[in-house]
Amino acid sequence: MALTKETTSSIVGKFGANASDTGNTKVQIALLTERIRQLTAHCKQFPKDTGASRGLLKVVGQRRKLLKYMQRTDLEGYRALIKELGIRK
């Protein structure tokens, strides 16, 4: 259910400044987005799994907070990240 090391390292490499840049806001948002996609697929397959549904809502809230922070601090980077991740259409 959790992200694999390979997936995490590829996302960090793509959105971070270097391979160990996991604290970057862009990296955190990208990791949470991937986790949201996995949890969404799981919740569609197992609709009675309320623990997974609650976890999904918590992760979505975390990502929303980070997106609001990024929108406040770096608007152009925010817009580029939204477009690249395909979060809003």
Coordinates of N, CA and C in Angstrom, one line a residue:
M1 N 0.8 -1.2 0.0 CA 0.0 0.0 0.0 C 0.9 1.3 0.0
A2 N 2.0 1.2 0.7 CA 2.8 2.4 0.8 C 3.6 2.5 -0.5
L3 N 4.3 3.7 -0.7 CA 5.1 3.9 -1.9 C 6.4 3.0 -1.8
T4 N 6.8 2.5 -2.9 CA 8.0 1.7 -2.9 C 9.2 2.6 -3.0
K5 N 10.4 2.1 -2.7 CA 11.6 2.8 -2.7 C 11.9 3.4 -4.1
E6 N 11.6 2.5 -5.1 CA 11.9 2.9 -6.4 C 11.0 4.1 -6.9
T7 N 9.7 4.0 -6.5 CA 8.8 5.1 -6.9 C 9.2 6.4 -6.1
T8 N 9.5 6.3 -4.9 CA 9.9 7.4 -4.1 C 11.2 8.1 -4.7
S9 N 12.2 7.3 -5.0 CA 13.4 7.8 -5.5 C 13.3 8.5 -6.8
S10 N 12.4 7.9 -7.7 CA 12.2 8.5 -9.0 C 11.4 9.8 -8.9
I11 N 10.5 9.9 -7.9 CA 9.8 11.2 -7.7 C 10.7 12.2 -7.1
V12 N 11.5 11.8 -6.2 CA 12.5 12.8 -5.6 C 13.5 13.3 -6.6
G13 N 13.9 12.4 -7.5 CA 14.9 12.7 -8.5 C 14.3 13.7 -9.5
K14 N 13.0 13.5 -9.8 CA 12.3 14.3 -10.8 C 12.0 15.7 -10.3
F15 N 11.5 15.8 -9.0 CA 11.0 17.1 -8.5 C 12.0 17.8 -7.6
G16 N 13.0 17.1 -7.1 CA 13.9 17.7 -6.1 C 15.2 18.2 -6.8
A17 N 15.9 19.0 -6.0 CA 17.2 19.5 -6.5 C 18.2 18.5 -6.7
N18 N 18.2 17.5 -5.8 CA 19.2 16.3 -5.9 C 18.5 15.1 -5.3
A19 N 19.2 14.0 -5.2 CA 18.6 12.7 -4.8 C 18.1 12.7 -3.4
S20 N 18.7 13.5 -2.5 CA 18.3 13.5 -1.1 C 17.5 14.7 -0.7
D21 N 16.8 15.4 -1.6 CA 16.1 16.6 -1.4 C 14.6 16.2 -1.1
T22 N 14.4 15.5 0.0 CA 13.0 15.1 0.3 C 12.2 16.1 1.0
G23 N 12.8 17.1 1.5 CA 12.1 18.2 2.3 C 11.5 19.3 1.4
N24 N 11.8 19.3 0.2 CA 11.4 20.3 -0.7 C 9.8 20.2 -0.8
T25 N 9.2 21.3 -0.9 CA 7.7 21.4 -1.0 C 7.2 20.7 -2.2
K26 N 7.8 20.9 -3.3 CA 7.4 20.2 -4.6 C 7.5 18.7 -4.5
V27 N 8.6 18.2 -3.8 CA 8.7 16.8 -3.7 C 7.7 16.2 -2.8
Q28 N 7.4 16.9 -1.7 CA 6.4 16.4 -0.7 C 5.0 16.4 -1.4
I29 N 4.7 17.4 -2.2 CA 3.4 17.4 -2.9 C 3.3 16.3 -3.9
A30 N 4.4 16.1 -4.6 CA 4.4 15.0 -5.6 C 4.3 13.6 -5.0
L31 N 4.9 13.4 -3.8 CA 4.8 12.1 -3.1 C 3.4 11.9 -2.6
L32 N 2.8 13.0 -2.0 CA 1.5 12.9 -1.5 C 0.5 12.6 -2.7
T33 N 0.7 13.2 -3.8 CA -0.2 13.0 -5.0 C -0.1 11.5 -5.4
E34 N 1.1 10.9 -5.4 CA 1.2 9.5 -5.8 C 0.5 8.6 -4.8
R35 N 0.6 9.0 -3.5 CA 0.0 8.2 -2.5 C -1.6 8.3 -2.6
I36 N -2.0 9.5 -2.9 CA -3.5 9.7 -3.1 C -4.0 8.9 -4.2
R37 N -3.2 8.8 -5.3 CA -3.7 8.0 -6.5 C -3.8 6.5 -6.1
Q38 N -2.8 6.0 -5.3 CA -2.9 4.6 -4.8 C -4.0 4.4 -3.9
L39 N -4.2 5.3 -2.9 CA -5.3 5.1 -2.0 C -6.7 5.2 -2.7
T40 N -6.8 6.1 -3.7 CA -8.1 6.2 -4.4 C -8.4 4.9 -5.1
A41 N -7.4 4.3 -5.8 CA -7.6 3.0 -6.4 C -8.0 2.0 -5.4
H42 N -7.4 2.0 -4.3 CA -7.7 1.0 -3.2 C -9.1 1.2 -2.7
C43 N -9.5 2.4 -2.5 CA -10.9 2.7 -2.0 C -11.9 2.4 -3.0
K44 N -11.6 2.5 -4.3 CA -12.6 2.1 -5.3 C -12.8 0.6 -5.3
Q45 N -11.7 -0.1 -5.1 CA -11.7 -1.6 -5.1 C -12.4 -2.2 -3.8
F46 N -12.1 -1.5 -2.7 CA -12.6 -2.0 -1.4 C -13.4 -0.8 -0.7
P47 N -14.6 -0.6 -1.1 CA -15.4 0.5 -0.6 C -15.7 0.5 0.9
K48 N -15.7 -0.6 1.5 CA -16.0 -0.7 2.9 C -14.8 -0.5 3.8
D49 N -13.6 -0.3 3.3 CA -12.4 -0.1 4.0 C -12.4 1.3 4.5
T50 N -13.0 1.6 5.7 CA -13.1 2.9 6.2 C -11.8 3.5 6.7
G51 N -10.9 2.6 7.1 CA -9.6 3.1 7.5 C -8.8 3.7 6.4
A52 N -8.9 3.1 5.2 CA -8.2 3.6 4.1 C -8.9 4.9 3.6
S53 N -10.2 5.0 3.7 CA -10.9 6.2 3.4 C -10.5 7.4 4.3
R54 N -10.4 7.1 5.5 CA -9.9 8.1 6.5 C -8.5 8.5 6.2
G55 N -7.6 7.6 5.9 CA -6.3 7.9 5.6 C -6.2 8.7 4.3
L56 N -7.0 8.4 3.4 CA -7.1 9.2 2.1 C -7.4 10.7 2.4
L57 N -8.4 10.9 3.3 CA -8.8 12.2 3.6 C -7.7 13.0 4.3
K58 N -7.0 12.3 5.2 CA -5.9 12.9 5.9 C -4.8 13.4 4.9
V59 N -4.4 12.5 4.0 CA -3.4 12.8 3.0 C -3.8 13.9 2.1
V60 N -5.1 14.0 1.7 CA -5.6 15.0 0.9 C -5.5 16.4 1.6
G61 N -5.8 16.4 2.9 CA -5.7 17.6 3.7 C -4.2 18.0 3.9
Q62 N -3.3 17.1 4.0 CA -1.9 17.4 4.1 C -1.4 18.1 2.8
R63 N -1.8 17.5 1.7 CA -1.4 18.1 0.4 C -2.1 19.4 0.2
R64 N -3.3 19.6 0.6 CA -4.0 20.9 0.4 C -3.2 22.0 1.2
K65 N -2.8 21.7 2.4 CA -2.0 22.7 3.2 C -0.7 23.0 2.5
L66 N 0.0 22.0 2.0 CA 1.3 22.3 1.3 C 1.0 23.1 0.0
L67 N -0.1 22.8 -0.7 CA -0.4 23.6 -1.9 C -0.7 25.0 -1.6
K68 N -1.4 25.3 -0.5 CA -1.7 26.6 -0.1 C -0.4 27.4 0.3
Y69 N 0.5 26.7 1.0 CA 1.8 27.3 1.3 C 2.6 27.7 0.0
M70 N 2.6 26.7 -0.9 CA 3.3 27.0 -2.1 C 2.7 28.1 -2.9
Q71 N 1.4 28.2 -2.9 CA 0.7 29.2 -3.7 C 1.0 30.6 -3.1
R72 N 1.2 30.7 -1.8 CA 1.5 31.9 -1.1 C 3.0 32.3 -1.4
T73 N 3.9 31.4 -1.4 CA 5.3 31.7 -1.5 C 5.8 31.7 -2.9
D74 N 5.4 30.8 -3.8 CA 5.9 30.7 -5.1 C 4.8 30.4 -6.1
L75 N 4.1 31.5 -6.6 CA 3.0 31.3 -7.4 C 3.3 30.6 -8.8
E76 N 4.3 31.0 -9.4 CA 4.7 30.5 -10.7 C 5.1 29.0 -10.6
G77 N 5.8 28.7 -9.5 CA 6.2 27.3 -9.3 C 4.9 26.4 -9.0
Y78 N 4.0 27.0 -8.2 CA 2.7 26.4 -7.9 C 2.0 26.0 -9.2
R79 N 1.9 27.0 -10.1 CA 1.1 26.8 -11.3 C 1.8 25.7 -12.2
A80 N 3.1 25.7 -12.2 CA 3.8 24.7 -13.0 C 3.6 23.3 -12.4
L81 N 3.7 23.2 -11.1 CA 3.6 21.9 -10.4 C 2.2 21.4 -10.6
I82 N 1.1 22.2 -10.5 CA -0.2 21.8 -10.7 C -0.4 21.2 -12.1
K83 N 0.1 21.9 -13.1 CA 0.0 21.5 -14.5 C 0.8 20.2 -14.7
E84 N 2.0 20.1 -14.1 CA 2.8 18.9 -14.3 C 2.2 17.6 -13.7
L85 N 1.6 17.8 -12.5 CA 1.0 16.7 -11.8 C -0.4 16.4 -12.2
G86 N -1.0 17.3 -12.9 CA -2.4 17.1 -13.4 C -3.4 17.1 -12.3
I87 N -3.2 17.9 -11.3 CA -4.1 17.9 -10.1 C -5.4 18.6 -10.4
R88 N -5.4 19.8 -10.9 CA -6.6 20.5 -11.3 C -6.6 20.7 -12.8
K89 N -7.8 20.7 -13.3 CA -8.0 20.8 -14.8 C -8.7 22.0 -15.2

